[in-house]
Amino acid sequence: MCGFAALIATQSRHVDPQQVARMGDAIVHRGPDDSGLWCEGAVGLAFRRLAILDLSPAGHQPMCSEDGRYVLVFNGEIYNYRELRSELETMGHRFRSSGDTEVLLTAYMQWGRECVRRLNGMWAFLIYDQTTGVVFGSRDHFGIKPLYVGEYPGGLAYASEIKALLTLGIGRSPDWSRVSEWLASGTLDLVPSRGRTFYEGIREVPPATAFELHLDGQARQWTYWSLDAIERRPRPDASEEYAALFEDAVRLQARADVPLAVSLSGGLDSTAIACALARQTGTQLEAFTYNSDDHDESRYVRATLEWTGATRHLVEVTPTQLFDTLPQLLAMHDEPVHTFAAAISWHIMGAARARGIKVVMSGQGADEALAGYSTYFLDYWAQLVHDGQSDKAFREIDAYTAMHGGDAALRRTTSVRRASRLRWHRVLPLYSKVANALQQRRLRRGAAWYLPEVMAHLPPVSSHTEVGLTAALRASIAQAPLPMYLRLDDRNSMAHGVEARVPFRDSRLVELAFSVPEYELLSGPWNKWLLRRAMRDRAPSVVRDRVDKMGFAHPYRSWFRETLADRVIASLHDHPEVATLVDIPALVADAARHRRGEIDVGLQLFRVAQLGMWLRQLSRVAPNPATPSVECTAA
């Protein structure tokens, strides 16, 4: 778990070592334990190390093969490295270190580009073959570990964080289409990035991707893994199969040569991890929790603590402290965050590091594969209607309503309408155009604070032509919200010298979740039905049987009605760039109405506060980046 930066000169024979070193210095927080620099001709590599496996100097990077042909920089963990090491040893390979980095390098030497298909873990890496002049790179199945790329004069630059690329002058102008989309849509976790960042000229390397870059500029990129080919079919023992795989995923991810803990909410996902760790490790488990009086989950947390015998560390932080964290948070993330939940996670990682913890497991990623969000019910019901199973859909709706409350008739009507809309999208291109125009108009109405110069860059709304739960889950994993949540985990943890691990992102677990029928995931009032059954007798029933969902919940609406609205308005004076983008009088008037409880614009106020802070930070890198100009082409 570390960070790296690389310059690949495709139009000259040499890179500047000082440029490479500056890139590495920009991400020093990702690796407080060691650093390395390797420059040879057209390739330069910088590395910062957070030592988790093999704490000795044998894990130093950039790592060269014994014959000097290959050189590697690698951020992440290969959880099945012991198994791979044993297999490679039977093939005659010998190892100088005890960690996973040398195993990864040797796996590439043995299997070439196909090595990625054998890896269980989270990774972003580059391997340079000095004999062929080819750079091979890859990113893990879900993009747990980051990798950004941008063009610089003479070649390409790669880095674990955007700030390293900014040192080269790349990305010093905002991508206004991305910014306007975020401002208009309401919350970042629902905005698909599709590889874009908030910086013009900087993109993410896609998850589940491998690529080869030749020093003459030729490049090839491909996807080595996809959920699209998986077919759903009945599996008689799906819950037991899932339980066994989950235990193995936790077992592999518990491998570390440093202290390990769990980030514990009152939900089933983190509870399942805590219970599995308690069964497997036989050591005193450390659990870091957050609780809000308005969203009290202490009952469920106490049940898990009693079940596991874990030691609880309660992280207490006030709304004002969270707001004051934002500048530092944005500086580490390089891009805005979705809600104050990101700042809560920031403080949890800081508390863990203060107690000497270097690895924290969380339940991130379970919802997007196991249908954990309430919105997935409507996707499922609409799919049943679309497939001619309206009677079953209505029975599911009635069972859901009996436990959750609400209007069953309205849910039936909504499901039928959604199924019908999707049919029209498919058969009438004009319908899609009209629907997208209406959606664009709704977005503009929701962005009333923002001046036309910003909204002129709002990109077209994409058509929704797929129906059903499986399509919604795939979109959640590939587009939003999972990529954003994984970015939050990575930046929050690495800012404090902590490694975040996410057992539910084991590709075997995700493949299994996508191979069972949808009714294994949603059943009547129950979401994550597969996990609930898998955790029978493996987790406290009071947690397993709860139907509400909070996570690290926080009452941001009331916070903005009390003290934070004034803080946002006051902050605008510190960020004059915002005045060129936002109708300040309209904002102030709506903030006053929010305080009186007449409207709810808490998330909008949070966005404006971040916008000012982010633009101010960018202005320190590039003069006057704020106002859209003729150089920013409207979509």
Coordinates of C-alpha atoms in Angstrom, one line a residue, residues 115-367:
C115 CA -0.5 -12.7 -14.8
V116 CA -3.4 -10.3 -13.9
R117 CA -5.9 -13.1 -14.2
R118 CA -4.2 -14.9 -11.4
L119 CA -4.2 -12.0 -8.9
N120 CA -6.6 -11.7 -6.0
G121 CA -6.1 -8.3 -4.5
M122 CA -6.1 -4.5 -5.1
W123 CA -3.5 -3.0 -7.3
A124 CA -2.2 -0.4 -9.7
F125 CA 1.3 -1.1 -11.1
L126 CA 3.8 -0.5 -13.9
I127 CA 6.5 -2.9 -15.1
Y128 CA 9.2 -1.7 -17.5
D129 CA 11.0 -4.2 -19.6
Q130 CA 14.3 -2.6 -20.5
T131 CA 15.0 -5.2 -23.2
T132 CA 11.8 -4.7 -25.3
G133 CA 11.2 -1.1 -24.3
V134 CA 7.6 -1.9 -23.2
V135 CA 5.8 -0.6 -20.1
F136 CA 3.1 -3.0 -18.9
G137 CA 0.5 -1.7 -16.4
S138 CA -2.7 -2.7 -14.8
R139 CA -5.4 -1.7 -12.3
D140 CA -7.4 -4.1 -10.2
H141 CA -10.9 -5.4 -11.0
F142 CA -12.8 -2.6 -9.3
G143 CA -10.3 0.3 -9.2
I144 CA -9.7 0.0 -5.5
K145 CA -6.3 1.4 -6.0
P146 CA -6.0 4.6 -8.1
L147 CA -4.1 5.3 -11.2
Y148 CA -4.3 8.6 -13.2
V149 CA -2.7 9.5 -16.5
G150 CA -2.1 12.7 -18.5
E151 CA 0.0 13.8 -21.4
Y152 CA 3.0 16.1 -20.9
P153 CA 5.3 17.5 -23.5
G154 CA 7.2 14.5 -24.8
G155 CA 5.2 11.6 -23.4
L156 CA 2.8 10.3 -20.7
A157 CA 2.7 10.7 -17.0
Y158 CA 1.1 8.3 -14.5
A159 CA 0.5 8.8 -10.8
S160 CA -1.4 7.4 -7.8
E161 CA -2.9 10.9 -7.2
I162 CA -3.8 13.9 -9.3
K163 CA -1.6 16.2 -7.3
A164 CA 1.6 14.5 -8.6
L165 CA 0.5 15.3 -12.2
L166 CA -0.2 18.9 -11.3
T167 CA 3.5 19.4 -10.6
L168 CA 4.1 18.9 -14.4
G169 CA 1.6 21.6 -15.4
I170 CA -1.0 19.0 -16.4
G171 CA -4.6 19.6 -15.4
R172 CA -4.3 23.2 -14.3
S173 CA -7.7 24.1 -15.7
P174 CA -11.0 22.7 -14.4
D175 CA -13.0 20.3 -16.6
W176 CA -16.0 22.5 -16.6
S177 CA -18.3 19.8 -18.0
R178 CA -17.5 17.6 -15.0
V179 CA -17.8 20.5 -12.6
S180 CA -21.2 21.7 -13.9
E181 CA -22.5 18.1 -14.0
W182 CA -21.6 17.8 -10.3
L183 CA -23.2 21.1 -9.4
A184 CA -26.4 20.4 -11.2
S185 CA -27.0 16.8 -10.2
G186 CA -26.9 17.3 -6.5
T187 CA -24.5 14.7 -5.1
L188 CA -21.2 13.4 -6.4
D189 CA -21.9 9.7 -5.6
L190 CA -24.5 9.6 -8.3
V191 CA -22.5 11.2 -11.1
P192 CA -20.6 8.7 -13.3
S193 CA -17.1 10.0 -14.0
R194 CA -16.5 7.6 -16.9
G195 CA -12.8 8.2 -16.4
R196 CA -13.1 12.0 -16.2
T197 CA -11.7 14.0 -13.3
F198 CA -12.3 17.6 -12.3
Y199 CA -9.1 18.5 -14.2
E200 CA -8.9 19.0 -17.9
G201 CA -6.4 16.6 -19.4
I202 CA -6.2 14.1 -16.5
R203 CA -8.1 10.9 -16.7
E204 CA -8.3 7.7 -14.6
V205 CA -7.1 4.4 -16.0
P206 CA -10.2 2.3 -16.0
P207 CA -10.7 -0.6 -13.5
A208 CA -10.1 -4.2 -14.7
T209 CA -7.7 -2.8 -17.3
A210 CA -4.3 -3.8 -18.6
F211 CA -2.2 -1.9 -21.1
E212 CA 1.1 -1.8 -22.9
L213 CA 3.0 1.3 -23.8
H214 CA 5.9 1.2 -26.2
L215 CA 8.6 3.9 -26.1
D216 CA 7.9 4.8 -29.7
G217 CA 4.4 5.9 -28.7
Q218 CA 2.4 2.8 -29.7
A219 CA -0.1 1.8 -27.0
R220 CA -2.7 -1.0 -26.5
Q221 CA -5.3 -1.2 -23.7
W222 CA -7.7 -4.0 -22.9
T223 CA -10.2 -5.2 -20.3
Y224 CA -9.1 -8.4 -18.7
W225 CA -12.3 -9.0 -16.5
S226 CA -16.0 -8.1 -16.8
L227 CA -19.3 -8.9 -15.1
D228 CA -21.2 -8.8 -18.4
A229 CA -20.6 -12.4 -19.3
I230 CA -21.9 -13.8 -16.0
E231 CA -25.3 -15.5 -16.3
R232 CA -27.7 -15.8 -13.4
R233 CA -28.9 -19.4 -12.6
P234 CA -30.2 -21.2 -9.6
R235 CA -27.6 -22.4 -7.1
P236 CA -29.0 -24.8 -4.4
D237 CA -26.5 -23.8 -1.7
A238 CA -25.8 -20.2 -2.7
S239 CA -25.9 -18.8 0.9
E240 CA -23.5 -21.5 2.2
E241 CA -21.3 -21.1 -0.8
Y242 CA -21.2 -17.3 -0.2
A243 CA -20.4 -17.8 3.5
A244 CA -17.5 -20.0 2.7
L245 CA -16.1 -17.6 0.1
F246 CA -16.6 -14.7 2.5
E247 CA -14.6 -16.4 5.2
D248 CA -11.8 -17.1 2.8
A249 CA -11.8 -13.4 1.5
V250 CA -11.4 -12.2 5.1
R251 CA -8.7 -14.8 5.8
L252 CA -6.7 -13.6 2.8
Q253 CA -7.2 -9.9 3.6
A254 CA -6.2 -10.4 7.3
R255 CA -2.6 -11.1 6.1
A256 CA -0.4 -8.3 7.4
D257 CA 2.8 -7.8 9.4
V258 CA 1.3 -4.8 11.2
P259 CA -1.7 -4.2 13.5
L260 CA -5.2 -4.5 11.9
A261 CA -8.6 -3.1 12.9
V262 CA -12.2 -2.8 11.6
S263 CA -14.3 0.3 10.8
L264 CA -17.6 -0.7 12.4
S265 CA -21.0 0.8 11.8
G266 CA -24.2 -0.8 13.0
G267 CA -24.8 -2.4 9.6
L268 CA -24.5 -6.0 8.5
D269 CA -21.5 -5.5 6.2
S270 CA -18.9 -4.3 8.7
T271 CA -20.5 -6.5 11.4
A272 CA -19.9 -9.6 9.2
I273 CA -16.3 -8.6 8.8
A274 CA -15.8 -8.0 12.5
C275 CA -17.4 -11.4 13.3
A276 CA -15.2 -13.2 10.7
L277 CA -12.0 -11.6 12.0
A278 CA -12.9 -12.5 15.6
R279 CA -13.4 -16.2 14.5
Q280 CA -10.2 -16.3 12.5
T281 CA -7.5 -14.3 14.2
G282 CA -7.9 -15.3 17.8
T283 CA -6.5 -11.9 18.8
Q284 CA -8.2 -8.9 20.4
L285 CA -10.1 -7.0 17.7
E286 CA -10.0 -3.2 17.6
A287 CA -13.2 -1.5 16.3
F288 CA -13.5 2.2 15.4
T289 CA -17.0 3.6 15.4
Y290 CA -18.9 6.8 15.0
N291 CA -22.4 7.6 16.4
S292 CA -24.8 10.4 16.0
D293 CA -27.6 11.1 18.5
D294 CA -30.0 11.8 15.5
H295 CA -29.1 8.5 13.9
D296 CA -28.2 6.2 16.8
E297 CA -26.8 2.8 15.9
S298 CA -25.3 2.1 19.3
R299 CA -27.7 -0.8 20.0
Y300 CA -26.3 -2.7 17.0
V301 CA -22.7 -1.8 17.6
R302 CA -23.1 -3.1 21.2
A303 CA -24.5 -6.4 19.9
T304 CA -21.5 -6.8 17.7
L305 CA -19.0 -5.9 20.4
E306 CA -20.6 -8.5 22.7
W307 CA -20.5 -11.1 19.9
T308 CA -16.8 -10.5 19.0
G309 CA -15.3 -9.2 22.3
A310 CA -13.9 -6.3 20.3
T311 CA -12.5 -3.2 21.9
R312 CA -14.5 -0.2 20.8
H313 CA -12.9 3.2 20.0
L314 CA -15.7 5.8 19.6
V315 CA -14.7 8.7 17.3
E316 CA -16.5 11.9 18.4
V317 CA -16.4 14.9 16.2
T318 CA -18.6 18.0 16.0
P319 CA -20.2 19.5 12.9
T320 CA -17.9 22.5 13.2
Q321 CA -14.9 20.2 13.4
L322 CA -16.0 18.4 10.3
F323 CA -16.5 21.6 8.4
D324 CA -13.0 22.8 9.5
T325 CA -11.6 19.5 8.1
L326 CA -12.8 20.2 4.6
P327 CA -9.8 22.2 3.3
Q328 CA -7.4 19.5 4.4
L329 CA -9.8 16.8 3.1
L330 CA -10.0 18.4 -0.4
A331 CA -6.3 18.9 -0.5
M332 CA -5.8 15.1 -0.1
H333 CA -8.7 14.1 -2.4
D334 CA -7.9 16.6 -5.1
E335 CA -11.6 16.6 -6.0
P336 CA -14.9 17.3 -4.1
V337 CA -16.5 14.7 -1.9
H338 CA -20.2 13.6 -1.7
T339 CA -21.2 14.4 1.9
F340 CA -19.9 14.9 5.4
A341 CA -19.6 11.1 5.7
A342 CA -16.3 11.5 3.9
A343 CA -15.0 13.7 6.7
I344 CA -16.3 11.3 9.3
S345 CA -14.3 8.5 7.6
W346 CA -11.3 10.8 7.6
H347 CA -11.4 11.2 11.4
I348 CA -11.9 7.4 11.8
M349 CA -8.7 6.7 9.9
G350 CA -6.9 9.4 11.8
A351 CA -8.0 7.8 15.1
A352 CA -6.9 4.4 14.0
R353 CA -3.4 5.6 13.1
A354 CA -3.1 7.5 16.4
R355 CA -3.5 4.1 18.1
G356 CA -0.8 2.5 15.9
I357 CA -3.2 0.7 13.5
K358 CA -1.9 0.5 9.9
V359 CA -4.6 -1.7 8.3
V360 CA -8.4 -1.0 8.6
M361 CA -11.1 -3.2 7.1
S362 CA -14.5 -1.8 6.1
G363 CA -17.7 -3.1 4.6
Q364 CA -17.3 -0.9 1.5
G365 CA -18.6 -2.4 -1.7
A366 CA -21.2 -4.9 -0.4
D367 CA -24.2 -2.8 -1.3

